[in-house]
Amino acid sequence: MNARALFLCLFLPAAAAAQGFAGLGTDAPGFDRPAPNPVFDFPADHGAHPAFRIEWWYLTANLTGPDGTPYGLQWTLFRSALAPDEIEGWQSPQVWFGHAGVTTPDRHFATERFARGGTGQAGVRVDPFFAWIDEWTMDGAPEGDVRLNAAGPDFAYTLDLAAEGPLVFHGDGGFSVKSAAGQASYYYSQPFFAAEGTLTLPDGAVPVTGTAWLDREWSSQPLAEDQTGWDWFSLSLDTGEKLMGFRLRQTDGSVYTSATWIAPDGTAAPMPDGAFSAVPLEAVPVAGRDVPIRWRVTVPGRALDVTVSTLNPAAWMGLSFPYWEGPVTVQGSHSGRGYLEMTGYE
């Protein structure tokens, strides 16, 4: 069975059974579960955790070309497991897949890769940090400098990143609760990357500068069975403050929210369910479904009341695991830029 077939077996049947979005609400017997009061160990925790079922290294960037044109960029490496261990060679239960995308004001590009664990085709090493799938690589340390590259049939990019702030831990010291029933993940970010590089698009090469945000998360059952998808925001405000916030949509129409307010020096203030609000203001047809493209985001405790608008409403990742992912602008009580991910829209 090849890696793509394994991926489909892992996710699509569970998703069809509606056990949480993409099967992420299914039981995970034999796998480790996140526990409160985590103690992180770096650089080891930048690497893979095969005792957990699902994990990702997820980078997004807001970029600007020489003429002021805004761009967005995504690089993601996912690991999923059929069993909680690692074995060298073709008997490995680990499955790897990567997503890469570039968004312009009028075009969106996306592509994917699949790999089996145990063969050297994909993986993550630490000390020094190096993540890869095929020729796509993330090379460097999240606390320092990183070089990133990926390519698809009609785009490519190389990006140099420099950390200008500390790692940020979400929830209770990195223990991020996802539901009232207690599902959770381990979750931290590097939201302080300065970025510089080159996008190669059908019209030619474009030098770009901007900022980037890396998310690291792993779990075994991160969602509850009645959670159908999420809307996730990472916003970098012109004040130097940052906001990570998400809402998880539930089958009864309610939502579960969590957020982190990040000061310019990296001090993190976690916010409980209900302290962060994201309400859709406008939806348009995208890839045959109605997808919100403009939101009102509020955090009353921080006097934040903003409209978040997509750069390109058509930024649909039409891959084996489809979702919306693209850059956004922020206007209102605060201004800035950021990224939005939306899953589970049918």
Short mmCIF file of C-alpha atoms in Angstrom, two decimals:
data_model
loop_
_atom_site.label_atom_id
_atom_site.label_comp_id
_atom_site.label_asym_id
_atom_site.label_seq_id
_atom_site.Cartn_x
_atom_site.Cartn_y
_atom_site.Cartn_z
CA MET A 1 0.00 0.00 0.00
CA ASN A 2 1.54 3.35 -1.00
CA ALA A 3 1.61 6.42 1.23
CA ARG A 4 -1.34 8.11 -0.48
CA ALA A 5 -3.51 5.02 -0.04
CA LEU A 6 -2.48 4.80 3.60
CA PHE A 7 -3.43 8.45 4.07
CA LEU A 8 -6.87 7.84 2.59
CA CYS A 9 -7.38 4.81 4.83
CA LEU A 10 -6.32 6.82 7.87
CA PHE A 11 -8.58 9.81 7.37
CA LEU A 12 -11.39 9.50 4.86
CA PRO A 13 -13.39 6.60 6.37
CA ALA A 14 -13.25 8.19 9.80
CA ALA A 15 -14.28 11.53 8.37
CA ALA A 16 -17.23 9.91 6.60
CA ALA A 17 -18.30 8.50 9.95
CA ALA A 18 -18.37 12.09 11.29
CA GLN A 19 -16.16 11.24 14.25
CA GLY A 20 -14.74 14.72 14.44
CA PHE A 21 -13.38 16.56 11.43
CA ALA A 22 -11.19 14.23 9.30
CA GLY A 23 -11.51 11.52 11.92
CA LEU A 24 -9.55 13.54 14.49
CA GLY A 25 -12.25 12.80 17.06
CA THR A 26 -11.87 9.02 16.85
CA ASP A 27 -10.51 7.04 19.78
CA ALA A 28 -6.78 6.35 19.61
CA PRO A 29 -6.15 3.21 21.70
CA GLY A 30 -2.50 2.51 22.39
CA PHE A 31 -1.34 6.05 21.62
CA ASP A 32 -0.12 8.52 24.21
CA ARG A 33 -2.43 11.36 25.25
CA PRO A 34 -1.43 14.95 26.09
CA ALA A 35 -1.49 15.64 29.83
CA PRO A 36 -1.62 18.90 31.80
CA ASN A 37 1.54 20.59 33.07
CA PRO A 38 3.83 19.52 30.22
CA VAL A 39 7.59 19.88 30.47
CA PHE A 40 9.10 20.53 27.04
CA ASP A 41 12.60 19.38 26.12
CA PHE A 42 14.33 21.25 23.30
CA PRO A 43 15.64 20.57 20.77
CA ALA A 44 14.08 17.08 21.12
CA ASP A 45 10.50 18.39 21.06
CA HIS A 46 11.09 20.11 17.73
CA GLY A 47 11.27 16.56 16.37
CA ALA A 48 8.69 13.82 15.85
CA HIS A 49 6.65 12.13 18.59
CA PRO A 50 5.70 8.72 17.12
CA ALA A 51 3.90 7.66 20.33
CA PHE A 52 1.20 10.23 19.37
CA ARG A 53 -1.12 9.69 16.40
CA ILE A 54 -1.00 13.07 14.61
CA GLU A 55 1.55 15.89 14.41
CA TRP A 56 2.47 18.85 12.22
CA TRP A 57 5.12 21.47 11.47
CA TYR A 58 3.07 24.31 9.99
CA LEU A 59 4.49 27.57 8.62
CA THR A 60 2.62 30.51 7.07
CA ALA A 61 4.07 33.80 5.85
CA ASN A 62 2.73 37.24 4.96
CA LEU A 63 4.98 38.70 2.29
CA THR A 64 5.26 41.81 0.10
CA GLY A 65 6.85 42.24 -3.32
CA PRO A 66 8.92 45.24 -4.49
CA ASP A 67 5.84 46.94 -5.96
CA GLY A 68 3.81 46.52 -2.76
CA THR A 69 1.84 43.48 -3.93
CA PRO A 70 0.90 41.24 -0.96
CA TYR A 71 1.50 37.47 -1.05
CA GLY A 72 0.92 34.53 1.25
CA LEU A 73 2.94 31.34 1.59
CA GLN A 74 2.35 27.99 3.33
CA TRP A 75 4.69 25.05 4.08
CA THR A 76 3.35 22.13 6.13
CA LEU A 77 4.67 18.71 7.05
CA PHE A 78 2.18 16.28 8.62
CA ARG A 79 2.87 12.97 10.36
CA SER A 80 0.15 10.44 11.07
CA ALA A 81 0.44 6.92 12.45
CA LEU A 82 -1.31 3.57 12.18
CA ALA A 83 0.40 2.39 15.36
CA PRO A 84 2.31 4.14 18.19
CA ASP A 85 5.89 3.29 17.30
CA GLU A 86 8.50 3.61 14.59
CA ILE A 87 10.11 0.80 12.60
CA GLU A 88 12.80 1.21 10.00
CA GLY A 89 11.88 0.18 6.46
CA TRP A 90 8.56 -0.55 4.79
CA GLN A 91 6.94 -1.90 7.97
CA SER A 92 6.91 1.59 9.49
CA PRO A 93 3.41 2.62 10.67
CA GLN A 94 4.21 6.30 10.10
CA VAL A 95 2.72 8.19 7.15
CA TRP A 96 4.03 11.61 6.10
CA PHE A 97 2.44 14.17 3.82
CA GLY A 98 3.28 17.75 2.92
CA HIS A 99 1.28 20.71 1.67
CA ALA A 100 2.68 23.83 0.01
CA GLY A 101 0.84 26.85 -1.28
CA VAL A 102 1.26 30.40 -2.54
CA THR A 103 -1.51 33.00 -2.64
CA THR A 104 -1.53 36.21 -4.69
CA PRO A 105 -4.38 38.74 -4.91
CA ASP A 106 -5.75 36.94 -7.98
CA ARG A 107 -4.29 33.42 -7.99
CA HIS A 108 -3.78 30.51 -5.61
CA PHE A 109 -1.34 27.62 -6.06
CA ALA A 110 -1.27 24.41 -4.02
CA THR A 111 0.40 21.02 -4.21
CA GLU A 112 1.10 18.02 -1.97
CA ARG A 113 3.55 15.19 -1.30
CA PHE A 114 3.15 11.74 0.32
CA ALA A 115 5.75 9.48 1.91
CA ARG A 116 6.08 6.29 3.96
CA GLY A 117 7.97 6.42 7.21
CA GLY A 118 11.08 4.32 7.70
CA THR A 119 12.41 4.82 4.18
CA GLY A 120 14.17 8.19 4.45
CA GLN A 121 11.77 9.87 2.06
CA ALA A 122 10.43 12.17 4.79
CA GLY A 123 11.09 12.91 8.44
CA VAL A 124 12.44 15.31 11.03
CA ARG A 125 15.88 15.36 12.63
CA VAL A 126 16.93 17.49 15.59
CA ASP A 127 20.20 19.05 16.72
CA PRO A 128 20.50 20.40 14.09
CA PHE A 129 16.86 20.66 13.10
CA PHE A 130 15.99 19.46 9.61
CA ALA A 131 12.50 18.56 8.33
CA TRP A 132 11.87 17.24 4.82
CA ILE A 133 9.60 15.43 2.42
CA ASP A 134 11.19 14.68 -0.95
CA GLU A 135 12.98 17.88 -2.02
CA TRP A 136 10.99 20.18 0.28
CA THR A 137 13.02 21.16 3.33
CA MET A 138 12.90 23.25 6.50
CA ASP A 139 16.49 23.60 7.65
CA GLY A 140 17.50 25.42 10.85
CA ALA A 141 16.32 26.06 14.40
CA PRO A 142 12.93 27.60 15.33
CA GLU A 143 14.76 29.71 17.92
CA GLY A 144 17.18 31.03 15.30
CA ASP A 145 17.59 30.94 11.53
CA VAL A 146 15.67 28.70 9.12
CA ARG A 147 15.81 28.16 5.37
CA LEU A 148 12.64 26.91 3.71
CA ASN A 149 11.91 25.68 0.21
CA ALA A 150 9.20 23.90 -1.78
CA ALA A 151 8.10 23.58 -5.39
CA GLY A 152 5.03 22.52 -7.33
CA PRO A 153 4.09 22.24 -11.00
CA ASP A 154 3.55 26.01 -11.39
CA PHE A 155 5.31 27.67 -8.43
CA ALA A 156 8.33 27.46 -6.15
CA TYR A 157 9.80 29.39 -3.27
CA THR A 158 12.88 29.76 -1.12
CA LEU A 159 12.60 31.70 2.13
CA ASP A 160 15.15 32.68 4.76
CA LEU A 161 13.72 33.18 8.25
CA ALA A 162 15.25 34.82 11.30
CA ALA A 163 13.61 34.51 14.75
CA GLU A 164 13.21 37.90 16.43
CA GLY A 165 11.38 36.70 19.54
CA PRO A 166 10.88 33.63 21.74
CA LEU A 167 8.78 30.50 21.36
CA VAL A 168 5.20 30.96 22.58
CA PHE A 169 3.25 28.23 24.41
CA HIS A 170 -0.53 28.10 24.01
CA GLY A 171 -3.12 27.10 26.58
CA ASP A 172 -1.70 26.14 29.97
CA GLY A 173 2.03 26.12 29.28
CA GLY A 174 1.59 24.34 25.94
CA PHE A 175 -1.36 22.12 26.95
CA SER A 176 -4.07 23.38 24.58
CA VAL A 177 -7.61 22.23 25.37
CA LYS A 178 -9.86 21.78 22.33
CA SER A 179 -13.27 20.86 23.78
CA ALA A 180 -15.42 20.95 26.91
CA ALA A 181 -14.87 17.18 27.12
CA GLY A 182 -11.14 17.77 27.56
CA GLN A 183 -9.59 16.79 24.21
CA ALA A 184 -6.24 18.53 23.93
CA SER A 185 -2.93 18.84 22.14
CA TYR A 186 0.57 20.03 22.90
CA TYR A 187 0.90 23.33 21.04
CA TYR A 188 3.60 25.99 20.72
CA SER A 189 4.55 28.54 18.06
CA GLN A 190 7.37 30.67 16.76
CA PRO A 191 5.39 33.76 15.64
CA PHE A 192 8.36 36.13 15.40
CA PHE A 193 10.10 35.19 12.16
CA ALA A 194 11.33 37.93 9.82
CA ALA A 195 11.26 36.55 6.27
CA GLU A 196 13.10 37.26 3.03
CA GLY A 197 13.22 35.21 -0.15
CA THR A 198 11.96 34.57 -3.66
CA LEU A 199 8.67 33.34 -5.06
CA THR A 200 8.83 31.78 -8.52
CA LEU A 201 5.47 32.17 -10.24
CA PRO A 202 4.33 31.62 -13.85
CA ASP A 203 5.13 35.28 -14.61
CA GLY A 204 8.63 35.05 -13.17
CA ALA A 205 10.60 35.43 -9.95
CA VAL A 206 9.44 37.88 -7.26
CA PRO A 207 11.70 38.95 -4.38
CA VAL A 208 9.68 39.23 -1.17
CA THR A 209 10.06 40.30 2.46
CA GLY A 210 7.71 39.98 5.41
CA THR A 211 6.97 37.88 8.47
CA ALA A 212 6.28 34.21 9.15
CA TRP A 213 4.65 32.12 11.86
CA LEU A 214 5.49 28.48 12.69
CA ASP A 215 3.03 26.27 14.59
CA ARG A 216 4.00 22.97 16.23
CA GLU A 217 1.28 20.68 17.48
CA TRP A 218 0.84 17.00 18.33
CA SER A 219 -1.89 14.87 19.84
CA SER A 220 -3.72 11.56 19.45
CA GLN A 221 -7.38 12.64 19.66
CA PRO A 222 -7.37 16.45 19.41
CA LEU A 223 -11.09 16.85 18.70
CA ALA A 224 -14.37 15.65 20.17
CA GLU A 225 -16.61 13.43 18.04
CA ASP A 226 -19.16 16.24 17.59
CA GLN A 227 -16.67 18.83 16.28
CA THR A 228 -17.03 19.28 12.53
CA GLY A 229 -14.21 21.69 11.71
CA TRP A 230 -12.33 24.78 12.82
CA ASP A 231 -11.58 28.40 11.93
CA TRP A 232 -8.04 29.33 13.01
CA PHE A 233 -6.57 32.85 12.99
CA SER A 234 -2.97 34.01 13.43
CA LEU A 235 -2.87 37.81 13.43
CA SER A 236 0.19 40.07 13.63
CA LEU A 237 -0.91 43.56 14.64
CA ASP A 238 0.85 46.81 13.82
CA THR A 239 1.26 47.46 17.57
CA GLY A 240 3.68 44.51 17.70
CA GLU A 241 1.10 42.37 19.51
CA LYS A 242 -0.11 39.07 18.08
CA LEU A 243 -3.20 36.94 18.44
CA MET A 244 -3.72 33.23 17.90
CA GLY A 245 -7.38 32.27 18.14
CA PHE A 246 -9.58 29.43 16.95
CA ARG A 247 -13.15 28.31 17.13
CA LEU A 248 -14.19 24.67 16.79
CA ARG A 249 -17.64 24.21 15.29
CA GLN A 250 -19.92 21.59 16.84
CA THR A 251 -22.85 19.65 15.40
CA ASP A 252 -25.37 21.48 17.63
CA GLY A 253 -24.35 24.86 16.17
CA SER A 254 -22.28 25.96 19.17
CA VAL A 255 -18.55 26.66 19.12
CA TYR A 256 -15.63 26.07 21.46
CA THR A 257 -12.96 28.79 21.41
CA SER A 258 -9.44 29.28 22.64
CA ALA A 259 -6.91 32.04 22.08
CA THR A 260 -3.54 33.45 23.10
CA TRP A 261 -2.72 37.16 23.28
CA ILE A 262 1.00 37.64 22.64
CA ALA A 263 2.81 40.79 23.77
CA PRO A 264 5.61 42.27 21.63
CA ASP A 265 8.19 40.67 23.95
CA GLY A 266 6.57 37.24 23.55
CA THR A 267 4.71 37.14 26.88
CA ALA A 268 1.69 34.90 26.33
CA ALA A 269 -1.73 35.44 27.95
CA PRO A 270 -4.04 32.44 27.35
CA MET A 271 -7.77 33.06 27.04
CA PRO A 272 -10.48 30.56 27.99
CA ASP A 273 -13.50 29.45 26.00
CA GLY A 274 -15.65 32.50 25.19
CA ALA A 275 -13.01 35.22 25.60
CA PHE A 276 -12.30 35.22 21.84
CA SER A 277 -15.06 35.56 19.26
CA ALA A 278 -15.03 35.13 15.47
CA VAL A 279 -18.32 35.73 13.63
CA PRO A 280 -18.65 35.34 9.84
CA LEU A 281 -19.83 38.52 8.09
CA GLU A 282 -19.82 37.36 4.46
CA ALA A 283 -19.56 34.04 2.64
CA VAL A 284 -19.09 33.30 -1.07
CA PRO A 285 -19.09 30.11 -3.15
CA VAL A 286 -15.61 28.56 -3.19
CA ALA A 287 -14.95 25.14 -4.72
CA GLY A 288 -18.67 24.35 -4.68
CA ARG A 289 -19.34 25.31 -1.05
CA ASP A 290 -20.06 28.52 0.85
CA VAL A 291 -16.95 29.69 2.71
CA PRO A 292 -16.70 32.78 4.97
CA ILE A 293 -14.32 35.38 3.54
CA ARG A 294 -14.90 38.25 5.99
CA TRP A 295 -15.07 37.98 9.78
CA ARG A 296 -15.63 40.13 12.84
CA VAL A 297 -13.02 39.12 15.43
CA THR A 298 -13.31 40.49 18.97
CA VAL A 299 -11.40 40.12 22.22
CA PRO A 300 -13.21 42.45 24.65
CA GLY A 301 -10.58 41.96 27.32
CA ARG A 302 -7.98 43.49 24.97
CA ALA A 303 -10.25 46.12 23.35
CA LEU A 304 -9.86 44.31 20.02
CA ASP A 305 -12.73 44.65 17.54
CA VAL A 306 -11.60 44.12 13.96
CA THR A 307 -12.73 43.00 10.55
CA VAL A 308 -10.56 40.20 9.10
CA SER A 309 -10.76 39.95 5.29
CA THR A 310 -9.21 37.42 2.94
CA LEU A 311 -6.67 38.58 0.37
CA ASN A 312 -7.99 36.08 -2.19
CA PRO A 313 -11.33 34.37 -1.46
CA ALA A 314 -10.39 31.52 -3.82
CA ALA A 315 -7.47 30.27 -1.68
CA TRP A 316 -8.85 26.73 -1.55
CA MET A 317 -6.39 23.91 -0.91
CA GLY A 318 -8.04 21.41 -3.25
CA LEU A 319 -5.85 18.51 -2.17
CA SER A 320 -6.57 15.00 -0.86
CA PHE A 321 -7.41 16.66 2.45
CA PRO A 322 -9.25 19.84 1.27
CA TYR A 323 -9.53 23.07 3.27
CA TRP A 324 -9.22 26.86 2.91
CA GLU A 325 -5.91 28.52 3.79
CA GLY A 326 -4.74 32.02 2.94
CA PRO A 327 -3.53 35.46 4.02
CA VAL A 328 -5.84 38.06 5.57
CA THR A 329 -5.85 41.77 6.42
CA VAL A 330 -6.96 43.28 9.73
CA GLN A 331 -8.83 46.59 10.06
CA GLY A 332 -10.72 48.26 12.90
CA SER A 333 -9.55 48.94 16.45
CA HIS A 334 -6.23 47.42 15.33
CA SER A 335 -4.64 46.91 11.92
CA GLY A 336 -2.30 44.25 10.63
CA ARG A 337 -1.96 41.07 8.59
CA GLY A 338 -2.27 37.40 9.27
CA TYR A 339 -3.42 33.98 8.15
CA LEU A 340 -6.73 32.11 8.28
CA GLU A 341 -7.38 28.39 8.03
CA MET A 342 -10.93 27.00 7.68
CA THR A 343 -11.77 23.29 7.62
CA GLY A 344 -14.93 21.20 7.46
CA TYR A 345 -16.93 23.33 5.00
CA GLU A 346 -18.95 20.95 2.82
#
